[in-house]
Coordinates of C-alpha atoms and ligand atoms in Angstrom, one line a residue:
X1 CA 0.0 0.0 0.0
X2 CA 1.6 3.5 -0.8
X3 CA -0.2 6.4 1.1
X4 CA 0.2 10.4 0.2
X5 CA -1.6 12.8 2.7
X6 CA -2.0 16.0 1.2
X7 CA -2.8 19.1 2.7
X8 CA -3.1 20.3 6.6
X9 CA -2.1 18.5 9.9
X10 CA -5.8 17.7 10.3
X11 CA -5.9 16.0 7.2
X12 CA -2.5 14.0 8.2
X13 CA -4.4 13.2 11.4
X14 CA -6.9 11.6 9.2
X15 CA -4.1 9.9 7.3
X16 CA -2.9 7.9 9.9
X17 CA -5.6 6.3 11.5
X18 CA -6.6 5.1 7.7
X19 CA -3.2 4.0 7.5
X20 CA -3.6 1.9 10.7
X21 CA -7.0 0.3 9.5
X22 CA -5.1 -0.8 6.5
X23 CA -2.1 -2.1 8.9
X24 CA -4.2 -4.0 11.1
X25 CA -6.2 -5.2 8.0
X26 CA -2.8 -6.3 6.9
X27 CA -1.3 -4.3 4.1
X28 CA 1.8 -2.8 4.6
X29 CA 3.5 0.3 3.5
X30 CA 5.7 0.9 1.1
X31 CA 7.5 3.9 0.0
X32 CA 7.7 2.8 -3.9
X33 CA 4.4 3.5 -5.7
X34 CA 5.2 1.3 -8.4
X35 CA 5.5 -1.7 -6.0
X36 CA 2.1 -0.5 -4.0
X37 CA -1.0 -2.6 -4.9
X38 CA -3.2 -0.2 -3.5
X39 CA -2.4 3.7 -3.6
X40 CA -4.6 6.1 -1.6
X41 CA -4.5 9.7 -2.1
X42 CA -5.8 11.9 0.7
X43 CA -6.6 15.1 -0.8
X44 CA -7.2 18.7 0.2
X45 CA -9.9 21.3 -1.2
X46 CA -9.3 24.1 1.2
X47 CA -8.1 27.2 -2.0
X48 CA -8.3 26.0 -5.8
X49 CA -4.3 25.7 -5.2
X50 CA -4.8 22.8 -2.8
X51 CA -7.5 21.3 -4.9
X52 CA -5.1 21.2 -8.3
X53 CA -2.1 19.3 -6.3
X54 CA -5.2 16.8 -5.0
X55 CA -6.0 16.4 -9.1
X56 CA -2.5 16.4 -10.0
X57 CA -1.5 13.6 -7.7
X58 CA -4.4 11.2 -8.5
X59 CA -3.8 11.8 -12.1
X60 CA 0.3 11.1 -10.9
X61 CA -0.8 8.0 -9.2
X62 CA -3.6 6.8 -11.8
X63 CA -0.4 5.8 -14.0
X64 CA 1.0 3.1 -11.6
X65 CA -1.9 1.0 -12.8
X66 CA -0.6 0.7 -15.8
X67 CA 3.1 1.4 -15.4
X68 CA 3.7 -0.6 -11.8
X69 CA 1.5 -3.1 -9.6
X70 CA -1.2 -1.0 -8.7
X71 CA -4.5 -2.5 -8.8
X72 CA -6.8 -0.1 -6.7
X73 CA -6.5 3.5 -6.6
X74 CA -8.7 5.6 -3.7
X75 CA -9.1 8.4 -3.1
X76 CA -10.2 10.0 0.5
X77 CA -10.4 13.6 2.2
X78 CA -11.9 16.7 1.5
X79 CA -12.0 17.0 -2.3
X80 CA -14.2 14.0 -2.3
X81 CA -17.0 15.6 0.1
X82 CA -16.6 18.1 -2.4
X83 CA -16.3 16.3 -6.1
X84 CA -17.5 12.7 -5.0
X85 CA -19.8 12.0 -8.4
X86 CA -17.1 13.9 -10.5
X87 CA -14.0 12.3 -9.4
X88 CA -15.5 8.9 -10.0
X89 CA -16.9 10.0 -13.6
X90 CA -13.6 12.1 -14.8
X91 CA -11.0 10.0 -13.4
X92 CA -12.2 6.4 -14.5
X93 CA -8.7 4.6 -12.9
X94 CA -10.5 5.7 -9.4
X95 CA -11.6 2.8 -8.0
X96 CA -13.1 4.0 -4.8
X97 CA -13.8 7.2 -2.8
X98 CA -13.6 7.7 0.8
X99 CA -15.2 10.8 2.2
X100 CA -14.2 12.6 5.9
X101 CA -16.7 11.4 7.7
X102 CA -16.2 7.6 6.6
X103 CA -12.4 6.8 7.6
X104 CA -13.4 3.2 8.2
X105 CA -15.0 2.8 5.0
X106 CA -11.5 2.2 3.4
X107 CA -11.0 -0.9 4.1
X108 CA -14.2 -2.0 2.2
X109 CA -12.4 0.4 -0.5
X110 CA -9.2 -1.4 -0.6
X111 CA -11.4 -4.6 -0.6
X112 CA -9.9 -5.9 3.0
X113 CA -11.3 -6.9 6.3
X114 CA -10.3 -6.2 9.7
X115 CA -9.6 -10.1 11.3
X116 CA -11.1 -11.1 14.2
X117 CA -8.0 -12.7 14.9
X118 CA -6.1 -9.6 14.7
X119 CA -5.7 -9.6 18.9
X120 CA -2.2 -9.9 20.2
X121 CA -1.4 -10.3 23.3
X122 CA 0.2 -6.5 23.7
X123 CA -1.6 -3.9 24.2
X124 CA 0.8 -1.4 22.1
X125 CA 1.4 -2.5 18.4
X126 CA 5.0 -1.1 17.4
X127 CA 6.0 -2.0 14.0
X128 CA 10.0 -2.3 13.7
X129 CA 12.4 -4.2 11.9
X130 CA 11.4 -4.5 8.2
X131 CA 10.1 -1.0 8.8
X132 CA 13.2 0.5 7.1
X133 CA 11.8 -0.6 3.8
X134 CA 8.2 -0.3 4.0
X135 CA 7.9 3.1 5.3
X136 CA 6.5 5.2 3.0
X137 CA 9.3 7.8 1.6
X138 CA 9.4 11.2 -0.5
X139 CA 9.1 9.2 -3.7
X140 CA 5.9 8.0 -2.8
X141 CA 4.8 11.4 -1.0
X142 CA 5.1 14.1 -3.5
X143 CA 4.8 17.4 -1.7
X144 CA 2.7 15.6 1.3
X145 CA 3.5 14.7 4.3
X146 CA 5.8 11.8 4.8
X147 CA 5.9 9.1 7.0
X148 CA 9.2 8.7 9.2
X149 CA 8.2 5.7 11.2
X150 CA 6.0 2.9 11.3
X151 CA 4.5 3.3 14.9
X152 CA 0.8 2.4 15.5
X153 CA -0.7 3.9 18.3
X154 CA -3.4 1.3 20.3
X155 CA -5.5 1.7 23.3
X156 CA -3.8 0.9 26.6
X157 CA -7.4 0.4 28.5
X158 CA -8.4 -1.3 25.4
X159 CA -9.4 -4.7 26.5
X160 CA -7.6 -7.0 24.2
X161 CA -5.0 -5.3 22.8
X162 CA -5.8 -5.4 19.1
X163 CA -9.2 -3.7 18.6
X164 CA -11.5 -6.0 16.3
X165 CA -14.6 -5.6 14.9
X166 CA -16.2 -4.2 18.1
X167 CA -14.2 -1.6 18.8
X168 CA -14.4 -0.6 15.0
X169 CA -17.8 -0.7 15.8
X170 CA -17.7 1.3 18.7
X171 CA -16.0 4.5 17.1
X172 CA -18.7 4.2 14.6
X173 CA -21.6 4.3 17.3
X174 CA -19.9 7.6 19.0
X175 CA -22.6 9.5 20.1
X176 CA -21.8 13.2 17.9
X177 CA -22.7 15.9 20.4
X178 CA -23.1 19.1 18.8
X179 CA -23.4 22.8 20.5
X180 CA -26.2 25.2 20.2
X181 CA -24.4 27.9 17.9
X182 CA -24.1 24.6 15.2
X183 CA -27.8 23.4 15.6
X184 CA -28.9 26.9 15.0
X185 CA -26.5 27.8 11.7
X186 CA -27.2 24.2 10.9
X187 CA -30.9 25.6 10.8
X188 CA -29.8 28.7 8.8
X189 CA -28.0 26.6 6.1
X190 CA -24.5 27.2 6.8
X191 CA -23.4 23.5 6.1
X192 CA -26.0 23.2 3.0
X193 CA -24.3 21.0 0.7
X194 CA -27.4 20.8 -2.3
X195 CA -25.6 22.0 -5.0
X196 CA -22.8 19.9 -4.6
X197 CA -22.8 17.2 -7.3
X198 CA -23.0 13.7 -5.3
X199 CA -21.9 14.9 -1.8
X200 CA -23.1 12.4 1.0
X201 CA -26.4 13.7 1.9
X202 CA -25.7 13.8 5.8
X203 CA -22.7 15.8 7.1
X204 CA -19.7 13.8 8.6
X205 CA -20.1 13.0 12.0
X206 CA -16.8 10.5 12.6
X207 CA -14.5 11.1 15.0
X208 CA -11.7 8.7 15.9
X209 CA -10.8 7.4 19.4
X210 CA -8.0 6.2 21.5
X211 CA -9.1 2.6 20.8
X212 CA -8.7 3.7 17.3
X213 CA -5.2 2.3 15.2
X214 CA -3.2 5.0 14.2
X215 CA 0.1 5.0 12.1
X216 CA 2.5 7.9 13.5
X217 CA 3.7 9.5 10.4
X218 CA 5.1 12.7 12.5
X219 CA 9.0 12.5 13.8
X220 CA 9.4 10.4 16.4
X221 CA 9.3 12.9 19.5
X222 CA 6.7 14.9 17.9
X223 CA 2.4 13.9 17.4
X224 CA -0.9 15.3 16.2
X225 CA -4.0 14.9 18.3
X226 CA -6.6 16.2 17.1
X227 CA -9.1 17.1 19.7
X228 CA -12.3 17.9 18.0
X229 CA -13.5 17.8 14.1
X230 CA -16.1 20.4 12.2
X231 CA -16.5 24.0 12.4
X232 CA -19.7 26.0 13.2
X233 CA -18.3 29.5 12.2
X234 CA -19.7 31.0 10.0
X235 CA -16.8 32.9 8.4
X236 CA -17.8 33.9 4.5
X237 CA -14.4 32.7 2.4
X238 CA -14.6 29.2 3.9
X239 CA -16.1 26.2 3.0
X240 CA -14.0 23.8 5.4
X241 CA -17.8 23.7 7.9
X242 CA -20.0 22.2 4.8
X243 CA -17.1 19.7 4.0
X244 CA -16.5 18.5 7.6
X245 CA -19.7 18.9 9.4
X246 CA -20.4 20.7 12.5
X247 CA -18.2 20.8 15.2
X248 CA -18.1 17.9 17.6
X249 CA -15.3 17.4 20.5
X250 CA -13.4 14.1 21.7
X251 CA -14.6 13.2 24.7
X252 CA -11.8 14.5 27.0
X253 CA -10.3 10.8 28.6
X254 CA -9.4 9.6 25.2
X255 CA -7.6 12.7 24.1
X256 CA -5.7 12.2 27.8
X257 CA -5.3 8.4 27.3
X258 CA -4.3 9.0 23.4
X259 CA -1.5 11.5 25.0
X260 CA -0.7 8.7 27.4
X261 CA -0.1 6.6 24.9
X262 CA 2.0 8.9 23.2
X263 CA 3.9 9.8 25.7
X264 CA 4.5 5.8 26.5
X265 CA 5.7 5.7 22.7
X266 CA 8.8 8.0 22.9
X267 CA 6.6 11.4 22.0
X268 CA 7.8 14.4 24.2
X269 CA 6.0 17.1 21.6
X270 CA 2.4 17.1 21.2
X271 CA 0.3 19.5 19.1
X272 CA -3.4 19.7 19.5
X273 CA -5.6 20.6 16.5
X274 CA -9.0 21.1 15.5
X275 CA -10.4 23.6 12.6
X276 CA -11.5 25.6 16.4
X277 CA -9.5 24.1 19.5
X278 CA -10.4 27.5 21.8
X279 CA -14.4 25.5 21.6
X280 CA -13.3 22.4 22.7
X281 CA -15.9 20.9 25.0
X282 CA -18.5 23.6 24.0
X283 CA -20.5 20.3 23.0
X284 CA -19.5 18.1 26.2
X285 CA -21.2 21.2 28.7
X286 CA -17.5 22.0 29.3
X287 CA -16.5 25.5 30.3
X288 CA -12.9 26.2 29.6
X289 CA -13.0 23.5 27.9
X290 CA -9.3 23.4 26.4
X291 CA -7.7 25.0 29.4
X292 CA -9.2 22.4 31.4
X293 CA -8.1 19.9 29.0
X294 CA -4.4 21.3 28.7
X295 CA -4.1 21.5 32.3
X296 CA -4.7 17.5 32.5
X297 CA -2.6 16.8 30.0
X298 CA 0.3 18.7 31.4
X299 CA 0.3 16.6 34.0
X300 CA 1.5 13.9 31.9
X301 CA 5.0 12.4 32.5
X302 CA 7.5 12.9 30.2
X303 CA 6.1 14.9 28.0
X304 CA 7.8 18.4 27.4
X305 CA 6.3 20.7 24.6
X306 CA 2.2 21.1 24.6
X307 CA 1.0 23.1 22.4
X308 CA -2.6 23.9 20.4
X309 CA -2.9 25.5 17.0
X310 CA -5.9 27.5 15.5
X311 CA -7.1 29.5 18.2
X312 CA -10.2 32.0 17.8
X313 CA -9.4 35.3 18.8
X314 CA -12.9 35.8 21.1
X315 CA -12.6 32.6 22.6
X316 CA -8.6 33.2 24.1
X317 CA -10.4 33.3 28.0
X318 CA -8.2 34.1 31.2
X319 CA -8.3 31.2 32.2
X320 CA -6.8 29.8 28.9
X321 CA -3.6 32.4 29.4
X322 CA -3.5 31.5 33.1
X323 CA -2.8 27.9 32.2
X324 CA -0.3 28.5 29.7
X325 CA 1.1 30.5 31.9
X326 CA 1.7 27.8 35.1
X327 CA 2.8 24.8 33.3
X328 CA 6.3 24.7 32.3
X329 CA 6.2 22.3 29.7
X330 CA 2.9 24.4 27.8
X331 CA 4.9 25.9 25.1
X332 CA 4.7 29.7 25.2
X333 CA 3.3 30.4 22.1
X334 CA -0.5 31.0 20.6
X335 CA -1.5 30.4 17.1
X336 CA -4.6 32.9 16.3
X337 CA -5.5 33.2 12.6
X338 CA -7.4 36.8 12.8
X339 CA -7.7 36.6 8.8
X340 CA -7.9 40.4 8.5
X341 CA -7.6 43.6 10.9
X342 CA -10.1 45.7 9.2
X343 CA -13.9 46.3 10.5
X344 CA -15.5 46.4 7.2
X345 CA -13.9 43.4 5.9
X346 CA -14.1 41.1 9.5
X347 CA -18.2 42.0 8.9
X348 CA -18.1 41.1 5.2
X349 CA -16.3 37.8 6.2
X350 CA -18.7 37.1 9.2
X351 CA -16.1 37.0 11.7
X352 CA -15.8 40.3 13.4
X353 CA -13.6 42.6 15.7
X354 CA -11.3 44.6 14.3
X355 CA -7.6 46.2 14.7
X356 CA -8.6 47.6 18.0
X357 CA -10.2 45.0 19.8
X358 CA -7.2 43.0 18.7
X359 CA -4.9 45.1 20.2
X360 CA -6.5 44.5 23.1
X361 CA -6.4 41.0 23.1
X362 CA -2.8 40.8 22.3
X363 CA -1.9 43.2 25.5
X364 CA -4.0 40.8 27.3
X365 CA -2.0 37.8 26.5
X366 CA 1.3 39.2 26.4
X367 CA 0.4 40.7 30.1
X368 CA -0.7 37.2 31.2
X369 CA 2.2 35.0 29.4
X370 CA 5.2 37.0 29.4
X371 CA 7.4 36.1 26.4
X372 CA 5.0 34.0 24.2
X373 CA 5.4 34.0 20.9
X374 CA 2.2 34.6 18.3
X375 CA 1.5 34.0 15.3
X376 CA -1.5 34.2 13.3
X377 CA -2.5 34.5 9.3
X378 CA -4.5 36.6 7.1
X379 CA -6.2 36.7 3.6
X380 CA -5.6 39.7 1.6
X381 CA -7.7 40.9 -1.7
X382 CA -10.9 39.8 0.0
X383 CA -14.3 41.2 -2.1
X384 CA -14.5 44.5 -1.0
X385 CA -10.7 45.2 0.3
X386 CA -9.8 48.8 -0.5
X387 CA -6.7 50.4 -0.3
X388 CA -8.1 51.7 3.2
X389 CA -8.5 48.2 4.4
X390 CA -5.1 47.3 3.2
X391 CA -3.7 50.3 5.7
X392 CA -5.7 49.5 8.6
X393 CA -4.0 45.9 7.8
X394 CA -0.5 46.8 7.6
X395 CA -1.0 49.7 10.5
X396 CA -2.2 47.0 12.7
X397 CA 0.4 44.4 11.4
X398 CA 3.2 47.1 12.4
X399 CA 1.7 47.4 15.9
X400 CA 1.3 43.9 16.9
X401 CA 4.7 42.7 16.1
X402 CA 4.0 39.1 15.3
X403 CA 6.4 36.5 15.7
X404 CA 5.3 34.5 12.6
X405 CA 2.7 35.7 9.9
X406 CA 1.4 34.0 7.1
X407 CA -0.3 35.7 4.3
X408 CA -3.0 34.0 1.8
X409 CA -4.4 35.7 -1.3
X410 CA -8.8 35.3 -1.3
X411 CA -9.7 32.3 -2.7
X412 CA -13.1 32.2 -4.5
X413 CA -14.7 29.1 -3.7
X414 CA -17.4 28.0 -5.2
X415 CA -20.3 27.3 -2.4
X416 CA -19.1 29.7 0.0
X417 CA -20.8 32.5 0.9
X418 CA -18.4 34.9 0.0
X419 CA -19.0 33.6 -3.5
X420 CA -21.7 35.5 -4.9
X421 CA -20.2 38.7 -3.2
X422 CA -19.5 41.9 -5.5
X423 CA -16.1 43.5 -5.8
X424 CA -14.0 41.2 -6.3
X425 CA -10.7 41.8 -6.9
X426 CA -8.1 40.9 -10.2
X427 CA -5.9 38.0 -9.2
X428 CA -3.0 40.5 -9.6
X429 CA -3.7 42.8 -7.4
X430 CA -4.1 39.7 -4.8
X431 CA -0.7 38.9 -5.2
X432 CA 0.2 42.5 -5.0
X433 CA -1.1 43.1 -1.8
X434 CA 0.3 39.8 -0.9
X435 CA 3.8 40.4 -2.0
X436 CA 3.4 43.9 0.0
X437 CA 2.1 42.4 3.4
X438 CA 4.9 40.0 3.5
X439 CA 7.7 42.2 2.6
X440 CA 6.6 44.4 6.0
X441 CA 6.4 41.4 7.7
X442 CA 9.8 40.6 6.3
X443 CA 10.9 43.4 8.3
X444 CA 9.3 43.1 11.5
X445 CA 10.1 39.9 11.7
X446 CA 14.1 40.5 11.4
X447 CA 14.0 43.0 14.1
X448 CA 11.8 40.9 16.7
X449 CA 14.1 37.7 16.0
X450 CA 17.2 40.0 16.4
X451 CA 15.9 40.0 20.3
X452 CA 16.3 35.9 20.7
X453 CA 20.2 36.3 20.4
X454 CA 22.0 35.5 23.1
X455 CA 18.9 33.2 24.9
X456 CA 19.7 30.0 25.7
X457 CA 16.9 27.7 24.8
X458 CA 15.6 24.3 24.3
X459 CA 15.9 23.4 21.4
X460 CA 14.6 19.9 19.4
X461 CA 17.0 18.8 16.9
X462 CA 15.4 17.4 14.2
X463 CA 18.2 16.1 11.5
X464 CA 20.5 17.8 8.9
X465 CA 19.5 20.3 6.8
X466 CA 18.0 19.6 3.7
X467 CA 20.7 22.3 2.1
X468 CA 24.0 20.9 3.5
X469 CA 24.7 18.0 6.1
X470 CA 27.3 20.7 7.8
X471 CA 23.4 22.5 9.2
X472 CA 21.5 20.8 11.4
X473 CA 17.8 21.7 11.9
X474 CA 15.6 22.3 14.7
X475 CA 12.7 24.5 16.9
X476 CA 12.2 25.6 20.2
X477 CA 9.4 26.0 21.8
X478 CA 8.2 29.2 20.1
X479 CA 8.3 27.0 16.8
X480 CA 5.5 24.9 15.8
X481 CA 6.5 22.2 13.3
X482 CA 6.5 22.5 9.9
X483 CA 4.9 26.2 9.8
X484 CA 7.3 28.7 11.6
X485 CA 10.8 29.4 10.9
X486 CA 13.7 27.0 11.4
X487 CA 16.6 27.2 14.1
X488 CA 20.0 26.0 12.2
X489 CA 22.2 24.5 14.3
X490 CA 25.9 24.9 13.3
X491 CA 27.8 24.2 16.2
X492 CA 27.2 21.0 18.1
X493 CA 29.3 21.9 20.9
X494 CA 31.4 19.0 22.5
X495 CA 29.5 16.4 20.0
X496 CA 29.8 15.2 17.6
X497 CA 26.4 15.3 16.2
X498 CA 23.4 15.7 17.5
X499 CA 20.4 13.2 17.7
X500 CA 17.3 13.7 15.6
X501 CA 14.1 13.9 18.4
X502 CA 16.5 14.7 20.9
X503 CA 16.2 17.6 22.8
X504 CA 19.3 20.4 23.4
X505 CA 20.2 23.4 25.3
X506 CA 21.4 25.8 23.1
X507 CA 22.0 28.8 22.4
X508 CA 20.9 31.2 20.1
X509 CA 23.2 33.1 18.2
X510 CA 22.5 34.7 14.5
X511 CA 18.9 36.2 13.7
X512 CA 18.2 36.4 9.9
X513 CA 15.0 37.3 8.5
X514 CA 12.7 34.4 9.5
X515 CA 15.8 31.5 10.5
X516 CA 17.5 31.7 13.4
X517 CA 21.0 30.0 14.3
X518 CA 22.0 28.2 17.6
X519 CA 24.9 25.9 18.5
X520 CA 24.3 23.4 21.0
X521 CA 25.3 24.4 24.9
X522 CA 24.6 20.5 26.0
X523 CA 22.1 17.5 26.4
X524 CA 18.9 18.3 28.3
X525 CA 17.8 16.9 31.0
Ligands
SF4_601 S1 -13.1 29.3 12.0 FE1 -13.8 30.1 10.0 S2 -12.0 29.9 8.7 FE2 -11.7 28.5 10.5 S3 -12.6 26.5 9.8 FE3 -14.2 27.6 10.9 S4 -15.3 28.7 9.2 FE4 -13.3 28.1 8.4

């Protein structure tokens, strides 16, 4: 079986427990396409950019049926929510679609069953050994994620180990709990899916458990969870709600026994994501959800960086900064994607606040974690944006000093609500604006990363740079993997080289635009 996850960590998420039905069901991975009898492609329909790679790989992978041993070809993910009826018509070598809400569905795709025999007597499943040639590699993963090692993740409490049919069952029959906010946009359309050509008629409602197999495709030291699924926002650009259903949280001991588990594994990172993690628990009649959730999971030994991605700005409560705040080993940093600063357009794209109100919320989380690092995104050249907007963007961009920015140009999707809106704007000028928001970024971002020199930090090493074996790379805690800068390491101190997933003091010594540079001070304890 060769496996490509396109797309976001979410999507990865979704990735790997597929990839552990499949394991248990007993294919196994390779990172050769043309030896892989099955190839799945998870794909990703967030911007028309993300949906051509999706079309571009399956069309990529659609030739190892005739050219290798391929005999199946699925695909899974969001662009089949989206394009289920047309993917199967237009793209004849598909022989199966899997949607989001119908992970388990892909071993009927790939024409397998889940053994009742498939019970060992451990409770943890490690793959090792023959790993080194099955895992998949870059060849197979074409501007996806890749999968470093063949670990599958299993239930602790489960009671036999191995889950079987049952507990298959099981994470079919979880109850979907849904929050008031949902049911009522639910009522107002806001996941309508009508128009689109053969999308399931009901909305996804899966969400994995610990009990569910999982294939870690992240480094060793470092894991997804993914704490909750759906969206019930009802932000205008975005179509990620009608293609993933309304939001719905794990139920809060299997995220804890999932980080357990973890933990138990050799992770020392974890990252918790969600389209919305700040409304975890909304649905469970939790208040504070996440902070209470963090707090638990701080407890957990052995593990040293907790983060959570995708905050939303009006849900960043006191409590939330007081627990990032008290734990050590919660990193200091916040990702909130704010998407624009200006009044007018935060109405027009159903989300808003404003520069002011942000400003505000950034003192208040700077006062309450000292040091954190932020980082959020916007979209730029949304309908409407004039040149005003675009100031009261870069004004507030040049007052908030973020640590890490990233910038996206609108994206006209069809079946969002921002669709039909007048005024749009020439894809040139998108990439204008673009181009003009990053360069002041560019700026601000060399000064505040000037400030880190001289810190001594810890500091994950994570292997040799891709651009000479003399680098090494690696984050602290103010880095989130894969999406903020990179910390080159080029003096390992009294080693010789460091250790990939091994964690260093070090210290920081050279800040360049977005990269910093470190040499290592010694081992951490
Ligand atoms: S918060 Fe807004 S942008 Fe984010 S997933 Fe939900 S609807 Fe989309």
């Amino acid at each position: 079986m060769g496996f490509i996850s396109l797309g976001c960590p979410k999507n990865l998420v979704d990735s790997e427990v597929m990839m552990g039905l499949l394991d248990r069901a007993g294919a196994r991975l390779t990172a050769h396409p043309e030896d892989a009898e099955i190839l799945v492609v998870n794909t990703c329909s967030f911007i028309d950019t993300a949906k051509q790679e999706s079309v571009d790989t399956i069309l990529e992978m659609a030739r190892f049926k005739t050219s290798g041993s391929a005999r199946k070809l699925i695909v899974a993910g969001c662009l089949v929510e989206r394009y289920r009826d047309e993917i199967i018509k237009n793209i004849p070598e598909v022989d199966a679609v899997v949607g989001t809400g119908e992970l388990e569905s892909i071993l009927q795709a790939a024409g397998l069953t889940m053994p009742e025999a498939a019970v060992s007597a451990s409770p943890f499943n490690i793959l090792s050994g023959a790993a080194a040639e099955t895992r998949p590699g870059k060849e197979a993963q074409a501007g996806t994620h890749m999968a470093h090692g063949p670990e599958l993740v299993q239930n602790e409490n489960s009671p036999k180990g191995r889950p079987g049919k049952e507990s298959l069952a099981a994470t079919h029959k979880h109850e979907t709990t849904s929050r008031s906010e949902g049911d009522a946009r639910e009522q107002q359309g806001r996941f309508a899916r009508d128009d689109w050509q053969g999308a399931a008629h009901l909305l996804p409602t899966y969400l994995y458990d610990e009990s569910t197999p999982r294939y870690l495709t992240t480094p060793k030291s470092s894991a997804y969870i993914k704490i909750a699924e759906g969206c019930d926002h009802p932000c205008t650009f975005c179509v990620i709600p009608n293609l993933r259903g309304k939001f719905r949280s794990r139920r809060f001991e299997s995220v804890v026994a999932e980080a357990r588990q973890l933990v138990a594994r050799g992770v020392e990172e974890i990252t918790l994501i969600g389209q919305d993690t700040t409304c975890y628990g909304e649905d469970l009649g939790l208040k504070d959800g996440l902070a209470t959730l963090l707090d638990e999971m701080a407890r957990v030994d052995g593990l040293r960086w907790l983060r959570f991605l995708y905050a939303y700005p009006n849900r960043i409560t006191g409590r939330l900064l007081e627990t990032i705040a008290r734990h050590d080993n919660i990193c200091k940093y916040l990702d909130v994607p704010l998407q624009h600063a200006s009044p007018s357009v935060l109405k027009t794209m159903k989300r808003g606040a404003g520069a002011e109100i942000f400003l505000k919320t950034l003192e208040k989380v700077r006062a309450a974690v000292p040091g954190i690092a932020l980082r959020t995104s916007f979209i730029v050249g949304f309908p409407g944006e004039s040149t005003e907007d675009l100031t009261i963007l870069e004004d507030f961009i040049t007052e908030a000093k973020f640590d890490w920015l990233g910038v996206f140009g609108y994206s006209d999707e069809e079946g969002s609500a921002a669709f039909p809106l007048e005024g749009k704007l020439p894809k040139r000028t998108i990439e204008a604006r673009k181009k003009r928001v990053m360069k002041l970024q560019q700026k601000i971002s060399k000064r505040a990363k000037q400030q880190w020199v001289g810190r001594e930090l810890l500091l994950l090493a994570e292997g040799e740079s891709e651009e000479t074996p003399l680098l090494w790379e690696g984050r602290t805690e103010f880095h989130a993997p894969e999406i903020d800068g990179k910390v080159y390491i080029n003096d390992f101190g009294e080693l010789d080289a460091p250790v990939a997933g091994r964690f260093y003091r070090a210290e920081i010594t050279e800040a360049h635009d977005y990269d910093l540079v470190a040499r290592i001070v010694s081992e951490a304890v």
